[in-house]
Amino acid sequence: MTARMYYDDDVEKSALEGQTVAVIGYGSQGHAHAQNLRDSGIDVVVGLAEGSKSRKLAEEAGFRVATVADATRQADVVMVLVPDTAQKAVYDAEIEPNLKPGALLMFAHGFNIRFDRIKPDAGVDVGMVAPKGPGHLLRSVYVAGGGVPALFAVEQDPSGTARARTLAYARAIGATRAGVLETTFKEETETDLFGEQALLCGGVSALIKAAFETLVEAGYQPELAYFETMHELKLIVDLMYRGGLNFMRFSVSDTAEYGDYVSGPRVAEGVKATMKDVLSDIQSGAFANRWIAVQEAGGGEFQELRKRDREHQIEQVGAELRAQMQFLDPVVVYAGEAQAAATSGGSSAGPEPASKVAG
Ligand code: NAD
Ligand code: MG
């Protein structure tokens, strides 16, 4: 089976002609959607809370900024780009009561629809465009004439225009320059959670820590262990990114390649069974319920887990070594805030917090 890809020429721009899009939130995704839409000729209003720190940024960028309720009242399309954990409260209080008849409600990730946190009326169009990249790239790649690929889905189409408008939105943010693929809210949410838990964020960090601890507990130098288990990983992943596992194996030594075949499966023994359990917890809603319960209890467990991993030895050793490698543009993370490690210089755009990349 080959998935159908949608490119610029497959999409009718006219589906959004004369319509106003309310972009709710002006963070990682919000600023990029708002700016790309405007550059594509679409009328944009940014919806933010009265006291939001993002207001100044959106106003300086020349946008009309309104409360979420007012922006929703003005809009034919409402794109919800506040954090997933805040969406239900914002939707219930400010979006739902103010949606225009025929409005298209949009998301960039399916969590709140898939797990029934947000339950739009049957008369509301519901669509999704989920860019497969962080917001700052969505913007910079668009400005350079390219696009970030995206998934799109239509959950409800009572007006009969939701699908065409969702695709036109994907085109307006530049995604159809790279290619857009159809999915469902269910598939996008479950695969996204699985990827970040089993591999991209959870699986990889657990493997890195296990390898680092194995070497340090065996008496090897922690600095050496850092280079071996974290620093070099990027170099290996870059090879995979360009040419798959085959190119990585082409580039490493025969000894490394042989060791990959005989020892990799030993390390990964039982991993697939565990991954299936992780996937089951996602599909059953057990993970979502746990995460929602943690937030409703004030987030204590989340903060404890965060603190524990932040103090891991590999983070202490790594920060010192990276500070000596300014060419890496190193970033130091304090209490959830990311800052350039250098006191002067560094990238002018500022670092993108790692937590904003997946999800
Ligand atoms: P973010 O944390 O970067 O931005 C949040 C924005 O919402 C900020 O402007 C903040 O001021 C505003 N906000 C926060 N609470 C609010 C409230 N109660 N009322 C009004 N505004 C509020 O969020 P993000 O990472 O851009 O995520 C937005 C959506 O995009 C999520 O659904 C996420 O899953 C999805 N997404 C993110 C990425 C990514 O790379 N960051 C990629 C794909 C999809
Ligand atoms: Mg993701």
Coordinates of C-alpha atoms and ligand atoms in Angstrom, one line a residue:
M1 CA 0.0 0.0 0.0
T2 CA 1.3 3.4 -0.9
A3 CA -0.2 6.4 0.9
R4 CA -1.5 9.2 -1.3
M5 CA 0.5 12.4 -1.0
Y6 CA -1.0 15.8 -1.6
Y7 CA 1.1 18.6 -3.1
D8 CA 0.4 22.3 -3.9
D9 CA -1.3 21.4 -7.3
D10 CA -3.6 18.9 -5.6
V11 CA -5.2 21.6 -3.4
E12 CA -7.7 24.4 -4.1
K13 CA -6.5 27.5 -2.5
S14 CA -10.0 29.1 -3.0
A15 CA -11.5 27.0 -0.2
L16 CA -10.2 29.6 2.3
E17 CA -10.8 32.7 0.2
G18 CA -12.4 35.6 2.1
Q19 CA -12.2 33.6 5.3
T20 CA -10.7 34.7 8.6
V21 CA -8.5 32.3 10.6
A22 CA -8.2 32.7 14.3
V23 CA -4.9 31.3 15.5
I24 CA -5.3 30.6 19.3
G25 CA -2.0 30.7 21.0
Y26 CA 1.3 32.3 19.8
G27 CA 3.9 29.8 20.9
S28 CA 6.1 27.4 18.9
Q29 CA 3.4 26.5 16.4
G30 CA 1.1 29.5 16.8
H31 CA 3.6 32.2 15.6
A32 CA 4.6 30.1 12.6
H33 CA 1.0 29.3 11.5
A34 CA -0.1 32.9 11.9
Q35 CA 2.9 34.3 9.9
N36 CA 2.8 31.6 7.1
L37 CA -1.0 32.0 6.7
R38 CA -0.7 35.8 6.5
D39 CA 2.1 35.6 3.9
S40 CA -0.2 33.2 1.9
G41 CA -2.8 36.0 1.8
I42 CA -5.1 34.9 4.5
D43 CA -6.7 37.2 7.1
V44 CA -5.5 36.2 10.5
V45 CA -6.5 37.2 14.0
V46 CA -4.5 35.9 17.0
G47 CA -6.4 34.9 20.1
L48 CA -4.6 35.2 23.4
A49 CA -5.6 35.6 27.1
E50 CA -5.6 39.3 28.3
G51 CA -2.4 38.8 30.4
S52 CA -0.6 36.6 28.0
K53 CA 3.1 37.2 27.6
S54 CA 2.8 36.3 23.9
R55 CA 0.6 39.4 23.2
K56 CA 3.5 41.8 22.8
L57 CA 5.2 39.5 20.3
A58 CA 2.1 39.0 18.2
E59 CA 1.3 42.7 18.2
E60 CA 4.9 43.6 17.3
A61 CA 4.6 41.2 14.4
G62 CA 1.7 43.3 13.2
F63 CA -1.2 41.0 14.0
R64 CA -4.6 41.9 15.2
V65 CA -4.7 40.4 18.7
A66 CA -8.0 39.7 20.5
T67 CA -9.1 37.6 23.5
V68 CA -9.8 33.9 22.6
A69 CA -13.5 34.6 22.7
D70 CA -13.4 37.6 20.4
A71 CA -11.0 36.0 18.0
T72 CA -13.3 33.0 17.8
R73 CA -16.4 35.2 17.1
Q74 CA -14.6 36.8 14.2
A75 CA -13.4 33.6 12.6
D76 CA -14.5 31.1 10.0
V77 CA -11.6 28.8 11.0
V78 CA -10.3 28.4 14.5
M79 CA -6.9 26.7 14.9
V80 CA -6.2 25.7 18.5
L81 CA -2.5 26.1 19.3
V82 CA -2.4 26.4 23.0
P83 CA -0.6 23.5 24.9
D84 CA -2.6 20.2 24.7
T85 CA -3.0 20.3 28.5
A86 CA -4.7 23.7 28.4
Q87 CA -6.9 23.1 25.4
K88 CA -10.0 21.7 27.2
A89 CA -10.4 24.6 29.6
V90 CA -9.8 27.2 26.8
Y91 CA -12.3 25.4 24.5
D92 CA -15.0 25.0 27.0
A93 CA -14.8 28.5 28.4
E94 CA -14.0 30.6 25.3
I95 CA -14.2 28.8 22.0
E96 CA -17.3 26.6 22.1
P97 CA -19.7 29.4 23.2
N98 CA -18.4 31.7 20.5
L99 CA -18.0 29.5 17.4
K100 CA -19.8 30.9 14.3
P101 CA -22.2 28.6 12.5
G102 CA -20.3 26.7 9.9
A103 CA -17.0 27.3 11.6
L104 CA -14.1 24.8 11.1
L105 CA -12.4 23.9 14.4
M106 CA -8.8 22.8 13.8
F107 CA -6.0 21.2 15.8
A108 CA -2.3 20.4 15.2
H109 CA -2.4 17.2 17.3
G110 CA -5.4 14.9 18.0
F111 CA -5.0 14.3 21.8
N112 CA -8.1 16.2 23.0
I113 CA -10.4 14.9 20.3
R114 CA -9.1 11.3 20.4
F115 CA -9.5 11.1 24.2
D116 CA -12.8 12.9 24.3
R117 CA -11.5 15.8 26.3
I118 CA -13.0 18.2 23.7
K119 CA -16.4 17.2 22.3
P120 CA -17.4 19.5 19.5
D121 CA -21.1 19.8 18.6
A122 CA -22.1 17.6 15.7
G123 CA -22.7 20.7 13.6
V124 CA -19.1 21.9 13.8
D125 CA -16.5 21.1 11.2
V126 CA -13.4 19.5 12.8
G127 CA -10.1 19.1 11.0
M128 CA -6.4 18.7 11.8
V129 CA -3.1 19.8 10.2
A130 CA -0.2 18.4 12.2
P131 CA 3.2 19.6 10.9
K132 CA 6.0 17.1 11.3
G133 CA 8.4 19.6 12.7
P134 CA 8.8 22.3 15.4
G135 CA 7.3 25.7 14.9
H136 CA 10.5 27.7 14.3
L137 CA 11.3 25.4 11.4
L138 CA 7.8 25.6 10.0
R139 CA 8.4 29.3 9.7
S140 CA 12.0 29.4 8.5
V141 CA 11.6 26.7 5.9
Y142 CA 8.5 28.5 4.6
V143 CA 10.4 31.8 4.3
A144 CA 13.1 30.0 2.4
G145 CA 10.5 28.8 -0.1
G146 CA 10.1 25.2 1.2
G147 CA 7.7 23.5 3.6
V148 CA 7.5 21.1 6.5
P149 CA 5.5 17.9 5.7
A150 CA 2.3 17.4 7.6
L151 CA -0.5 15.0 8.3
F152 CA -4.1 16.1 7.8
A153 CA -7.4 14.6 9.0
V154 CA -11.1 15.4 9.0
E155 CA -13.1 14.2 12.0
Q156 CA -16.4 15.9 11.2
D157 CA -17.6 17.5 8.0
P158 CA -21.2 18.6 8.4
S159 CA -20.8 21.6 6.1
G160 CA -19.2 19.5 3.3
T161 CA -16.3 22.0 3.2
A162 CA -14.1 20.8 6.0
R163 CA -11.9 18.6 3.9
A164 CA -11.2 21.3 1.2
R165 CA -10.6 23.9 3.9
T166 CA -8.3 21.7 5.9
L167 CA -6.2 21.0 2.8
A168 CA -6.2 24.7 1.8
Y169 CA -4.9 25.4 5.4
A170 CA -2.1 22.8 4.9
R171 CA -1.2 24.6 1.7
A172 CA -1.3 28.0 3.2
I173 CA 1.2 27.1 5.9
G174 CA 3.5 25.7 3.2
A175 CA 3.1 22.0 4.1
T176 CA 1.9 20.9 0.6
R177 CA 5.2 22.1 -0.7
A178 CA 6.8 19.2 1.1
G179 CA 3.9 16.7 1.0
V180 CA 0.8 16.1 3.1
L181 CA -0.6 12.7 4.0
E182 CA -4.1 11.9 5.1
T183 CA -4.7 10.3 8.5
T184 CA -7.3 10.2 11.3
F185 CA -7.3 11.8 14.7
K186 CA -7.0 8.3 16.1
E187 CA -4.1 7.2 14.0
E188 CA -2.2 10.5 14.4
T189 CA -2.6 10.6 18.2
E190 CA -1.8 7.0 18.9
T191 CA 1.3 6.9 16.6
D192 CA 2.6 10.3 17.8
L193 CA 2.3 9.2 21.5
F194 CA 3.9 5.8 20.7
G195 CA 6.8 7.3 18.8
E196 CA 7.7 9.8 21.5
Q197 CA 7.3 7.2 24.3
A198 CA 8.7 4.0 22.8
L199 CA 11.5 5.5 20.8
L200 CA 12.1 9.2 20.1
C201 CA 12.0 10.6 23.7
G202 CA 11.5 7.7 26.1
G203 CA 13.2 4.7 24.4
V204 CA 16.3 6.6 23.3
S205 CA 16.9 8.4 26.6
A206 CA 16.5 5.1 28.5
L207 CA 19.1 3.5 26.3
I208 CA 21.5 6.4 26.6
K209 CA 21.3 6.3 30.4
A210 CA 21.6 2.6 30.6
A211 CA 24.7 2.6 28.4
F212 CA 26.3 5.5 30.3
E213 CA 25.6 3.9 33.7
T214 CA 26.9 0.5 32.5
L215 CA 30.3 2.1 31.6
V216 CA 30.5 4.3 34.7
E217 CA 29.6 1.5 37.0
A218 CA 32.3 -0.7 35.4
G219 CA 34.8 2.0 36.4
Y220 CA 35.3 3.8 33.0
Q221 CA 35.6 7.6 33.0
P222 CA 32.3 9.4 33.0
E223 CA 33.6 12.0 30.4
L224 CA 34.5 9.2 28.0
A225 CA 31.2 7.5 28.6
Y226 CA 29.4 10.8 27.7
F227 CA 31.2 11.1 24.4
E228 CA 30.5 7.4 23.6
T229 CA 26.8 7.3 24.6
M230 CA 25.4 10.7 23.9
H231 CA 27.7 12.9 21.8
E232 CA 28.3 10.3 19.1
L233 CA 24.7 9.4 18.8
K234 CA 24.0 12.4 16.7
L235 CA 26.7 11.6 14.3
I236 CA 25.2 8.1 13.9
V237 CA 21.6 9.4 13.6
D238 CA 22.7 11.9 10.9
L239 CA 23.9 9.0 8.8
M240 CA 20.5 7.2 9.2
Y241 CA 18.6 10.4 8.4
R242 CA 20.4 10.7 5.1
G243 CA 20.6 7.1 4.0
G244 CA 18.8 4.8 6.4
L245 CA 20.4 2.0 8.4
N246 CA 22.2 0.9 5.3
F247 CA 24.2 4.2 5.0
M248 CA 25.1 4.1 8.7
R249 CA 26.4 0.5 8.3
F250 CA 28.2 1.6 5.1
S251 CA 30.0 4.3 7.0
V252 CA 31.0 2.6 10.2
S253 CA 33.8 0.0 10.5
D254 CA 33.1 -3.7 9.7
T255 CA 33.8 -4.4 13.3
A256 CA 31.1 -2.0 14.4
E257 CA 28.7 -3.4 11.8
Y258 CA 29.3 -7.0 12.9
G259 CA 28.8 -6.0 16.5
D260 CA 25.6 -4.2 15.5
Y261 CA 24.2 -7.5 14.1
V262 CA 25.2 -9.8 16.9
S263 CA 24.8 -7.5 20.0
G264 CA 22.0 -5.2 19.0
P265 CA 19.3 -7.9 19.2
R266 CA 20.6 -9.0 22.6
V267 CA 20.1 -5.4 23.9
A268 CA 16.7 -5.2 22.4
E269 CA 15.5 -8.6 23.6
G270 CA 12.0 -8.3 25.0
V271 CA 11.7 -4.7 23.7
K272 CA 9.0 -5.4 21.2
A273 CA 6.8 -7.1 23.8
T274 CA 7.2 -4.1 26.0
M275 CA 6.6 -1.7 23.1
K276 CA 3.3 -3.6 22.5
D277 CA 2.3 -3.0 26.1
V278 CA 3.1 0.7 25.8
L279 CA 1.0 0.8 22.6
S280 CA -1.9 -1.0 24.4
D281 CA -1.8 1.6 27.2
I282 CA -2.0 4.4 24.6
Q283 CA -4.8 2.7 22.7
S284 CA -6.9 1.9 25.8
G285 CA -6.6 5.5 27.1
A286 CA -4.7 4.3 30.2
F287 CA -1.8 6.6 29.5
A288 CA -4.1 9.6 28.7
N289 CA -6.1 9.0 31.9
R290 CA -3.0 8.8 34.0
W291 CA -1.5 12.0 32.5
I292 CA -4.7 13.9 32.9
A293 CA -5.1 12.7 36.5
V294 CA -1.5 13.8 37.2
Q295 CA -2.3 17.3 35.9
E296 CA -5.5 17.5 37.8
A297 CA -3.6 16.6 41.0
G298 CA -1.3 19.6 40.4
G299 CA 1.4 17.9 38.4
G300 CA 3.4 16.7 41.4
E301 CA 4.4 13.3 39.9
F302 CA 5.5 15.0 36.7
Q303 CA 7.7 17.5 38.5
E304 CA 9.3 14.7 40.6
L305 CA 10.2 12.7 37.5
R306 CA 11.5 15.7 35.8
K307 CA 13.7 16.6 38.8
R308 CA 15.1 13.1 39.1
D309 CA 16.2 12.9 35.5
R310 CA 17.5 16.4 35.4
E311 CA 20.0 15.5 38.1
H312 CA 21.3 12.4 36.4
Q313 CA 25.1 12.2 36.2
I314 CA 25.1 12.3 32.4
E315 CA 23.5 15.7 32.5
Q316 CA 26.1 17.1 34.9
V317 CA 29.0 15.7 32.9
G318 CA 27.5 16.6 29.6
A319 CA 26.8 20.2 30.5
E320 CA 30.5 20.7 31.4
L321 CA 31.8 19.1 28.2
R322 CA 29.4 20.9 25.9
A323 CA 30.3 24.3 27.5
Q324 CA 33.8 23.7 26.0
M325 CA 32.3 23.1 22.6
Q326 CA 30.7 26.4 21.7
F327 CA 30.5 25.4 18.0
L328 CA 27.7 23.1 19.1
D329 CA 25.6 26.1 20.1
P330 CA 25.0 24.4 23.5
V331 CA 21.9 25.0 25.5
V332 CA 21.5 24.8 29.3
V333 CA 18.0 23.9 30.6
Y334 CA 17.0 25.4 34.0
A335 CA 13.6 24.6 35.5
G336 CA 12.0 24.0 32.1
E337 CA 13.5 27.1 30.5
A338 CA 16.2 26.6 27.8
Q339 CA 18.9 29.2 27.4
A340 CA 22.0 29.5 25.2
A341 CA 25.0 28.3 27.2
A342 CA 27.1 31.2 26.0
T343 CA 26.6 34.6 27.8
S344 CA 27.2 36.4 24.5
G345 CA 27.0 35.5 20.9
G346 CA 25.1 32.2 20.1
S347 CA 22.2 32.0 17.7
S348 CA 20.1 35.1 17.4
A349 CA 16.9 33.1 17.1
G350 CA 17.6 31.6 20.5
P351 CA 17.3 27.9 21.3
E352 CA 14.1 25.9 20.8
P353 CA 13.4 24.1 24.0
A354 CA 13.7 20.3 23.4
S355 CA 10.3 19.7 24.8
K356 CA 8.8 21.7 21.9
V357 CA 10.2 19.4 19.2
A358 CA 8.3 16.2 19.6
G359 CA 4.5 16.1 20.1
Ligands
NAD1 P1 3.5 26.3 23.1 O1 3.6 25.9 24.5 O2 4.7 26.6 22.3 O3 2.6 27.6 22.9 C1 1.5 27.9 23.7 C2 0.9 29.2 23.4 O4 -0.4 29.2 24.0 C3 1.6 30.4 24.0 O5 1.4 31.5 23.1 C4 0.8 30.6 25.3 O6 0.9 32.0 25.6 C5 -0.6 30.3 24.9 N1 -1.4 29.8 26.0 C6 -1.0 28.9 27.0 N2 -2.0 28.8 27.8 C7 -3.1 29.5 27.3 C8 -4.4 29.7 27.8 N3 -4.8 29.1 28.9 N4 -5.2 30.5 27.0 C9 -4.7 31.1 25.9 N5 -3.5 30.9 25.4 C10 -2.7 30.1 26.2 O7 2.6 25.2 22.3 P2 3.0 24.4 21.0 O8 4.2 23.5 21.3 O9 3.0 25.4 19.9 O10 1.7 23.4 20.9 C11 0.5 23.8 20.3 C12 -0.1 22.6 19.6 O11 0.7 22.2 18.5 C13 -0.3 21.4 20.5 O12 -1.5 20.8 20.2 C14 0.9 20.5 20.1 O13 0.7 19.2 20.3 C15 0.9 20.8 18.6 N6 2.2 20.6 17.9 C16 3.3 21.1 18.4 C17 4.5 20.8 17.8 C18 5.8 21.5 18.2 O14 6.8 21.2 17.6 N7 5.8 22.3 19.2 C19 4.6 20.1 16.6 C20 3.4 19.6 16.1 C21 2.2 19.8 16.8
MG2 MG 5.4 13.8 17.4

